[in-house]
PDB file of C-alpha atoms in Angstrom:
ATOM      1  CA  MET P 214     -15.913   8.970 -58.993  1.00 49.00           C
ATOM      2  CA  LYS P 215     -14.228  12.376 -58.848  1.00 52.00           C
ATOM      3  CA  GLY P 216     -17.183  13.727 -57.001  1.00 52.00           C
ATOM      4  CA  TYR P 217     -16.955  11.160 -54.355  1.00 53.00           C
ATOM      5  CA  LEU P 218     -13.323  11.746 -53.501  1.00 50.00           C
ATOM      6  CA  PRO P 219     -13.377  15.290 -52.203  1.00 54.00           C
ATOM      7  CA  LYS P 220     -16.762  14.370 -50.202  1.00 54.00           C
ATOM      8  CA  GLY P 221     -14.857  11.480 -48.576  1.00 51.00           C
ATOM      9  CA  ARG P 222     -12.090  14.330 -47.816  1.00 55.00           C
ATOM     10  CA  ILE P 223     -14.433  16.408 -46.140  1.00 56.00           C
ATOM     11  CA  TYR P 224     -15.894  13.606 -44.132  1.00 56.00           C
ATOM     12  CA  SER P 225     -12.627  12.418 -42.925  1.00 58.00           C
ATOM     13  CA  SER P 226     -11.470  15.872 -41.775  1.00 60.00           C
ATOM     14  CA  TYR P 227     -14.727  16.437 -40.262  1.00 55.00           C
ATOM     15  CA  LEU P 228     -14.272  13.219 -38.300  1.00 55.00           C
ATOM     16  CA  ALA P 229     -10.631  13.935 -37.244  1.00 60.00           C
ATOM     17  CA  ARG P 230     -11.920  17.227 -35.897  1.00 60.00           C
ATOM     18  CA  LEU P 231     -14.636  15.618 -34.246  1.00 62.00           C
ATOM     19  CA  ASN P 232     -12.380  13.173 -32.496  1.00 74.00           C
ATOM     20  CA  TYR P 233      -9.927  15.929 -31.726  1.00 74.00           C
ATOM     21  CA  GLN P 234     -12.563  17.933 -30.082  1.00 76.00           C
ATOM     22  CA  ASN P 235     -13.734  14.809 -28.264  1.00 81.00           C
ATOM     23  CA  VAL P 236     -10.398  14.169 -26.869  1.00 80.00           C
ATOM     24  CA  GLN P 237      -9.859  17.575 -25.955  1.00 80.00           C
ATOM     25  CA  GLU P 238     -13.210  17.855 -24.064  1.00 84.00           C
ATOM     26  CA  LYS P 239     -12.188  14.598 -22.148  1.00 81.00           C
ATOM     27  CA  TRP P 240      -8.845  15.860 -21.190  1.00 84.00           C
ATOM     28  CA  LYS P 241     -10.322  19.135 -19.903  1.00 82.00           C
ATOM     29  CA  LYS P 242     -12.749  17.062 -17.661  1.00 82.00           C
ATOM     30  CA  TYR P 243      -9.676  14.992 -16.444  1.00 81.00           C
ATOM     31  CA  CYS P 244      -7.788  17.951 -15.542  1.00 79.00           C
ATOM     32  CA  PHE P 245     -10.610  19.547 -13.627  1.00 79.00           C
ATOM     33  CA  LYS P 246     -11.159  16.393 -11.734  1.00 75.00           C
ATOM     34  CA  ILE P 247      -7.433  16.155 -10.831  1.00 81.00           C
ATOM     35  CA  ARG P 248      -7.602  19.740  -9.545  1.00 76.00           C
ATOM     36  CA  GLY P 249      -9.981  18.840  -6.821  1.00 72.00           C
ATOM     37  CA  THR P 250     -12.516  21.258  -5.358  1.00 65.00           C
ATOM     38  CA  ARG P 251     -11.535  24.529  -4.289  1.00 61.00           C
ATOM     39  CA  ARG P 252     -12.554  24.101  -0.768  1.00 61.00           C
ATOM     40  CA  SER P 253     -10.552  21.768   1.364  1.00 57.00           C
ATOM     41  CA  PHE P 254     -12.136  19.124   3.121  1.00 60.00           C
ATOM     42  CA  CYS P 255     -10.556  17.547   6.069  1.00 65.00           C
ATOM     43  CA  LEU P 256     -11.960  15.671   8.990  1.00 67.00           C
ATOM     44  CA  ASP P 257     -12.831  17.940  11.861  1.00 75.00           C
ATOM     45  CA  ARG P 258     -10.491  18.120  14.798  1.00 81.00           C
ATOM     46  CA  PRO P 259     -12.162  16.057  17.364  1.00 79.00           C
ATOM     47  CA  HIS P 260     -12.735  17.147  20.901  1.00 82.00           C
ATOM     48  CA  HIS P 261      -9.664  16.654  23.334  1.00 85.00           C
ATOM     49  CA  ARG P 262     -11.842  13.876  24.933  1.00 88.00           C
ATOM     50  CA  HIS P 263     -12.300  12.052  21.984  1.00 87.00           C
ATOM     51  CA  ILE P 264      -8.670  12.264  21.391  1.00 90.00           C
ATOM     52  CA  PHE P 265      -7.933  10.909  24.844  1.00 91.00           C
ATOM     53  CA  TRP P 266     -10.368   7.924  24.401  1.00 90.00           C
ATOM     54  CA  SER P 267      -8.801   7.254  21.103  1.00 91.00           C
ATOM     55  CA  TRP P 268      -5.398   7.067  22.437  1.00 94.00           C
ATOM     56  CA  CYS P 269      -6.265   5.003  25.498  1.00 93.00           C
ATOM     57  CA  GLY P 270      -8.358   2.581  23.363  1.00 92.00           C
ATOM     58  CA  SER P 271      -5.613   2.040  20.725  1.00 94.00           C
ATOM     59  CA  PHE P 272      -2.793   1.657  23.368  1.00 95.00           C
ATOM     60  CA  ILE P 273      -5.007  -1.147  25.344  1.00 94.00           C
ATOM     61  CA  GLY P 274      -6.062  -2.798  22.274  1.00 94.00           C
ATOM     62  CA  ILE P 275      -2.496  -3.171  20.523  1.00 95.00           C
ATOM     63  CA  ALA P 276      -0.878  -3.755  23.901  1.00 94.00           C
ATOM     64  CA  VAL P 277      -3.372  -6.406  25.177  1.00 94.00           C
ATOM     65  CA  THR P 278      -2.906  -8.051  21.608  1.00 93.00           C
ATOM     66  CA  ALA P 279       0.983  -8.116  21.980  1.00 93.00           C
ATOM     67  CA  TYR P 280       0.737  -9.183  25.555  1.00 93.00           C
ATOM     68  CA  LEU P 281      -1.281 -12.278  24.574  1.00 92.00           C
ATOM     69  CA  SER P 282       0.944 -12.882  21.752  1.00 90.00           C
ATOM     70  CA  VAL P 283       4.035 -12.968  23.853  1.00 91.00           C
ATOM     71  CA  LYS P 284       2.335 -15.131  26.602  1.00 91.00           C
ATOM     72  CA  THR P 285       0.795 -17.591  24.100  1.00 87.00           C
ATOM     73  CA  ASN P 286       3.915 -17.494  22.014  1.00 85.00           C
ATOM     74  CA  SER P 287       1.707 -17.149  18.894  1.00 82.00           C
ATOM     75  CA  PRO P 288       1.827 -14.211  16.331  1.00 87.00           C
ATOM     76  CA  LEU P 289      -1.503 -12.504  17.065  1.00 88.00           C
ATOM     77  CA  LEU P 290      -0.115  -9.065  15.919  1.00 89.00           C
ATOM     78  CA  MET P 291       0.599  -7.891  12.457  1.00 93.00           C
ATOM     79  CA  ALA P 292       1.348  -4.351  11.225  1.00 93.00           C
ATOM     80  CA  PRO P 293      -2.126  -3.887   9.348  1.00 95.00           C
ATOM     81  CA  PHE P 294      -3.711  -4.096  12.944  1.00 95.00           C
ATOM     82  CA  GLY P 295      -2.253  -0.667  13.674  1.00 95.00           C
ATOM     83  CA  ALA P 296      -4.531   1.041  10.802  1.00 96.00           C
ATOM     84  CA  THR P 297      -7.414  -1.160  11.975  1.00 97.00           C
ATOM     85  CA  SER P 298      -7.052   0.651  15.483  1.00 96.00           C
ATOM     86  CA  VAL P 299      -7.083   3.892  13.896  1.00 95.00           C
ATOM     87  CA  LEU P 300     -10.584   2.846  12.409  1.00 96.00           C
ATOM     88  CA  ILE P 301     -12.077   1.238  15.669  1.00 96.00           C
ATOM     89  CA  PHE P 302     -10.777   3.713  18.068  1.00 94.00           C
ATOM     90  CA  GLY P 303     -10.294   6.855  16.069  1.00 93.00           C
ATOM     91  CA  VAL P 304     -13.729   6.790  14.193  1.00 93.00           C
ATOM     92  CA  PRO P 305     -15.708   4.135  15.689  1.00 93.00           C
ATOM     93  CA  GLU P 306     -18.785   5.016  14.065  1.00 93.00           C
ATOM     94  CA  SER P 307     -17.410   4.256  10.503  1.00 94.00           C
ATOM     95  CA  PRO P 308     -18.804   1.548   8.519  1.00 95.00           C
ATOM     96  CA  LEU P 309     -15.555   0.379   7.750  1.00 96.00           C
ATOM     97  CA  ALA P 310     -14.644   0.043  11.341  1.00 96.00           C
ATOM     98  CA  GLN P 311     -17.500  -2.234  12.423  1.00 97.00           C
ATOM     99  CA  PRO P 312     -16.881  -5.849  13.507  1.00 97.00           C
ATOM    100  CA  ARG P 313     -18.199  -7.312  10.143  1.00 97.00           C
ATOM    101  CA  ASN P 314     -15.744  -5.319   8.453  1.00 97.00           C
ATOM    102  CA  VAL P 315     -12.794  -5.818  10.810  1.00 97.00           C
ATOM    103  CA  ILE P 316     -13.069  -9.503  11.249  1.00 98.00           C
ATOM    104  CA  GLY P 317     -14.568 -10.445   7.791  1.00 97.00           C
ATOM    105  CA  GLY P 318     -12.172  -8.174   5.879  1.00 97.00           C
ATOM    106  CA  ASN P 319      -9.124  -9.597   7.414  1.00 97.00           C
ATOM    107  CA  LEU P 320     -10.384 -13.159   7.075  1.00 97.00           C
ATOM    108  CA  VAL P 321     -11.260 -12.583   3.197  1.00 98.00           C
ATOM    109  CA  ALA P 322      -7.928 -10.963   2.594  1.00 98.00           C
ATOM    110  CA  ALA P 323      -5.960 -13.497   4.294  1.00 97.00           C
ATOM    111  CA  LEU P 324      -7.798 -16.238   2.403  1.00 98.00           C
ATOM    112  CA  VAL P 325      -7.613 -14.655  -1.082  1.00 98.00           C
ATOM    113  CA  SER P 326      -4.053 -13.804  -0.610  1.00 98.00           C
ATOM    114  CA  LEU P 327      -3.032 -17.196   0.849  1.00 98.00           C
ATOM    115  CA  THR P 328      -4.766 -19.009  -2.119  1.00 98.00           C
ATOM    116  CA  ILE P 329      -3.082 -16.700  -4.746  1.00 98.00           C
ATOM    117  CA  LEU P 330       0.268 -17.306  -2.903  1.00 98.00           C
ATOM    118  CA  HIS P 331      -0.125 -21.186  -2.876  1.00 97.00           C
ATOM    119  CA  LEU P 332      -1.121 -21.013  -6.660  1.00 97.00           C
ATOM    120  CA  PHE P 333       1.200 -18.513  -8.097  1.00 97.00           C
ATOM    121  CA  GLY P 334       4.034 -17.676  -5.683  1.00 96.00           C
ATOM    122  CA  SER P 335       4.673 -14.105  -4.574  1.00 94.00           C
ATOM    123  CA  GLU P 336       5.735 -12.600  -7.941  1.00 96.00           C
ATOM    124  CA  PRO P 337       4.986  -8.868  -8.301  1.00 96.00           C
ATOM    125  CA  TRP P 338       1.972  -9.343 -10.538  1.00 97.00           C
ATOM    126  CA  ALA P 339       0.807 -11.973  -8.111  1.00 97.00           C
ATOM    127  CA  MET P 340       1.140  -9.219  -5.243  1.00 97.00           C
ATOM    128  CA  GLY P 341      -1.097  -6.977  -7.267  1.00 97.00           C
ATOM    129  CA  MET P 342      -3.634  -9.752  -7.967  1.00 98.00           C
ATOM    130  CA  ALA P 343      -3.952 -10.566  -4.158  1.00 97.00           C
ATOM    131  CA  VAL P 344      -4.778  -6.942  -3.172  1.00 97.00           C
ATOM    132  CA  ALA P 345      -7.110  -6.311  -6.067  1.00 98.00           C
ATOM    133  CA  THR P 346      -8.847  -9.607  -5.636  1.00 98.00           C
ATOM    134  CA  ALA P 347      -9.124  -9.151  -1.995  1.00 98.00           C
ATOM    135  CA  ILE P 348     -10.703  -5.595  -2.371  1.00 98.00           C
ATOM    136  CA  GLY P 349     -13.356  -7.159  -4.913  1.00 98.00           C
ATOM    137  CA  MET P 350     -14.245 -10.067  -2.529  1.00 98.00           C
ATOM    138  CA  MET P 351     -14.478  -7.643   0.386  1.00 98.00           C
ATOM    139  CA  GLN P 352     -16.824  -5.516  -1.861  1.00 98.00           C
ATOM    140  CA  LEU P 353     -18.838  -8.532  -2.921  1.00 98.00           C
ATOM    141  CA  THR P 354     -19.138  -9.839   0.684  1.00 97.00           C
ATOM    142  CA  ALA P 355     -19.886  -6.261   2.227  1.00 96.00           C
ATOM    143  CA  THR P 356     -16.802  -6.698   4.421  1.00 97.00           C
ATOM    144  CA  LEU P 357     -14.687  -3.812   3.034  1.00 97.00           C
ATOM    145  CA  HIS P 358     -11.899  -2.770   5.640  1.00 97.00           C
ATOM    146  CA  PRO P 359      -9.028  -0.807   4.325  1.00 96.00           C
ATOM    147  CA  PRO P 360      -6.259  -2.319   6.455  1.00 97.00           C
ATOM    148  CA  SER P 361      -7.130  -5.750   4.883  1.00 97.00           C
ATOM    149  CA  GLY P 362      -5.409  -4.534   1.948  1.00 96.00           C
ATOM    150  CA  ALA P 363      -2.136  -4.585   3.816  1.00 96.00           C
ATOM    151  CA  VAL P 364      -3.147  -8.102   5.012  1.00 97.00           C
ATOM    152  CA  ALA P 365      -2.987  -9.295   1.604  1.00 97.00           C
ATOM    153  CA  LEU P 366       0.554  -7.548   1.326  1.00 96.00           C
ATOM    154  CA  VAL P 367       1.719  -9.091   4.471  1.00 96.00           C
ATOM    155  CA  VAL P 368       0.777 -12.434   3.372  1.00 97.00           C
ATOM    156  CA  MET P 369       2.420 -12.302   0.003  1.00 96.00           C
ATOM    157  CA  MET P 370       5.602 -10.804   1.377  1.00 96.00           C
ATOM    158  CA  THR P 371       6.043 -13.131   4.578  1.00 95.00           C
ATOM    159  CA  LYS P 372       4.772 -16.418   2.659  1.00 96.00           C
ATOM    160  CA  PRO P 373       3.044 -17.806   5.690  1.00 96.00           C
ATOM    161  CA  SER P 374       1.311 -21.193   5.988  1.00 96.00           C
ATOM    162  CA  TRP P 375      -2.533 -21.605   6.138  1.00 96.00           C
ATOM    163  CA  GLN P 376      -2.414 -21.232   9.954  1.00 95.00           C
ATOM    164  CA  PHE P 377      -2.190 -17.363   9.059  1.00 95.00           C
ATOM    165  CA  LEU P 378      -5.949 -17.569   8.591  1.00 96.00           C
ATOM    166  CA  LEU P 379      -6.507 -18.432  12.293  1.00 94.00           C
ATOM    167  CA  THR P 380      -3.513 -16.822  13.858  1.00 92.00           C
ATOM    168  CA  PRO P 381      -3.194 -13.778  13.350  1.00 93.00           C
ATOM    169  CA  ALA P 382      -6.018 -12.877  11.103  1.00 95.00           C
ATOM    170  CA  LEU P 383      -9.007 -14.238  13.013  1.00 96.00           C
ATOM    171  CA  GLU P 384      -7.577 -14.255  16.431  1.00 95.00           C
ATOM    172  CA  GLY P 385      -6.040 -10.988  16.212  1.00 94.00           C
ATOM    173  CA  SER P 386      -9.102  -9.401  14.720  1.00 96.00           C
ATOM    174  CA  ILE P 387     -11.389 -10.749  17.519  1.00 96.00           C
ATOM    175  CA  ILE P 388      -9.121  -9.482  20.232  1.00 95.00           C
ATOM    176  CA  LEU P 389      -9.232  -6.024  18.840  1.00 96.00           C
ATOM    177  CA  VAL P 390     -12.708  -5.902  18.216  1.00 96.00           C
ATOM    178  CA  LEU P 391     -13.541  -7.221  21.753  1.00 95.00           C
ATOM    179  CA  CYS P 392     -10.945  -4.421  23.295  1.00 94.00           C
ATOM    180  CA  ALA P 393     -12.922  -1.954  21.040  1.00 94.00           C
ATOM    181  CA  VAL P 394     -16.367  -2.915  22.255  1.00 94.00           C
ATOM    182  CA  VAL P 395     -15.126  -3.156  25.981  1.00 92.00           C
ATOM    183  CA  PHE P 396     -13.464   0.220  25.844  1.00 91.00           C
ATOM    184  CA  ASN P 397     -15.367   2.475  23.287  1.00 91.00           C
ATOM    185  CA  ASN P 398     -18.612   1.727  25.465  1.00 91.00           C
ATOM    186  CA  LEU P 399     -16.842   3.118  28.642  1.00 88.00           C
ATOM    187  CA  ALA P 400     -17.145   6.748  27.109  1.00 83.00           C
ATOM    188  CA  HIS P 401     -20.356   8.278  27.595  1.00 83.00           C
ATOM    189  CA  GLU P 402     -20.402   9.804  24.026  1.00 83.00           C
ATOM    190  CA  ARG P 403     -19.239   6.472  22.241  1.00 86.00           C
ATOM    191  CA  THR P 404     -21.201   3.720  21.044  1.00 90.00           C
ATOM    192  CA  TYR P 405     -19.438   0.492  19.491  1.00 92.00           C
ATOM    193  CA  PRO P 406     -20.400  -1.163  17.442  1.00 93.00           C
ATOM    194  CA  LYS P 407     -23.230   0.358  15.457  1.00 92.00           C
ATOM    195  CA  TYR P 408     -23.983  -3.317  14.116  1.00 90.00           C
ATOM    196  CA  TRP P 409     -22.507  -6.562  14.368  1.00 90.00           C
ATOM    197  CA  PHE P 410     -23.574  -8.204  10.947  1.00 86.00           C
TER     198      PHE P 410
END
């Protein structure tokens, strides 16, 4: 029995040291990842023509949506559409800027967040659940669109009715996509969309 005790102490100190080394190694890897790469990555500065087309396209897209909103007296415009304009006019070749993602992502996020809002209310944890579930559902349906995360928050903060699915989520998204299709294809060097579905 006495021979067993020191052996147990040796094993326990060895395990403690092994766990410490494991934790230390994980911590070093974690810190290395936080530090980032040495070379800074940024988007290339686009040609001045691209900047001009992006500016004109986003101006027309948002102005048309706002004009139709005023004329039809229905809320076709919401803040996340500003971020959508960055994608569909600034980087129209991005997979996140394609019509399937814009329309589908906004609809999925609106549906998910309206459901959560009506089931659980707009508590802080429900807001987190709405955004997280919207992201997961967009990934499952291959309609990931970053501004749609903001759509989920807009729903949770404004507490709209189910009509929000149609106006502004669907109608506003369609108007912006149509403006992007018409406008982006006027430029010789642009093609939009890369795909519809």
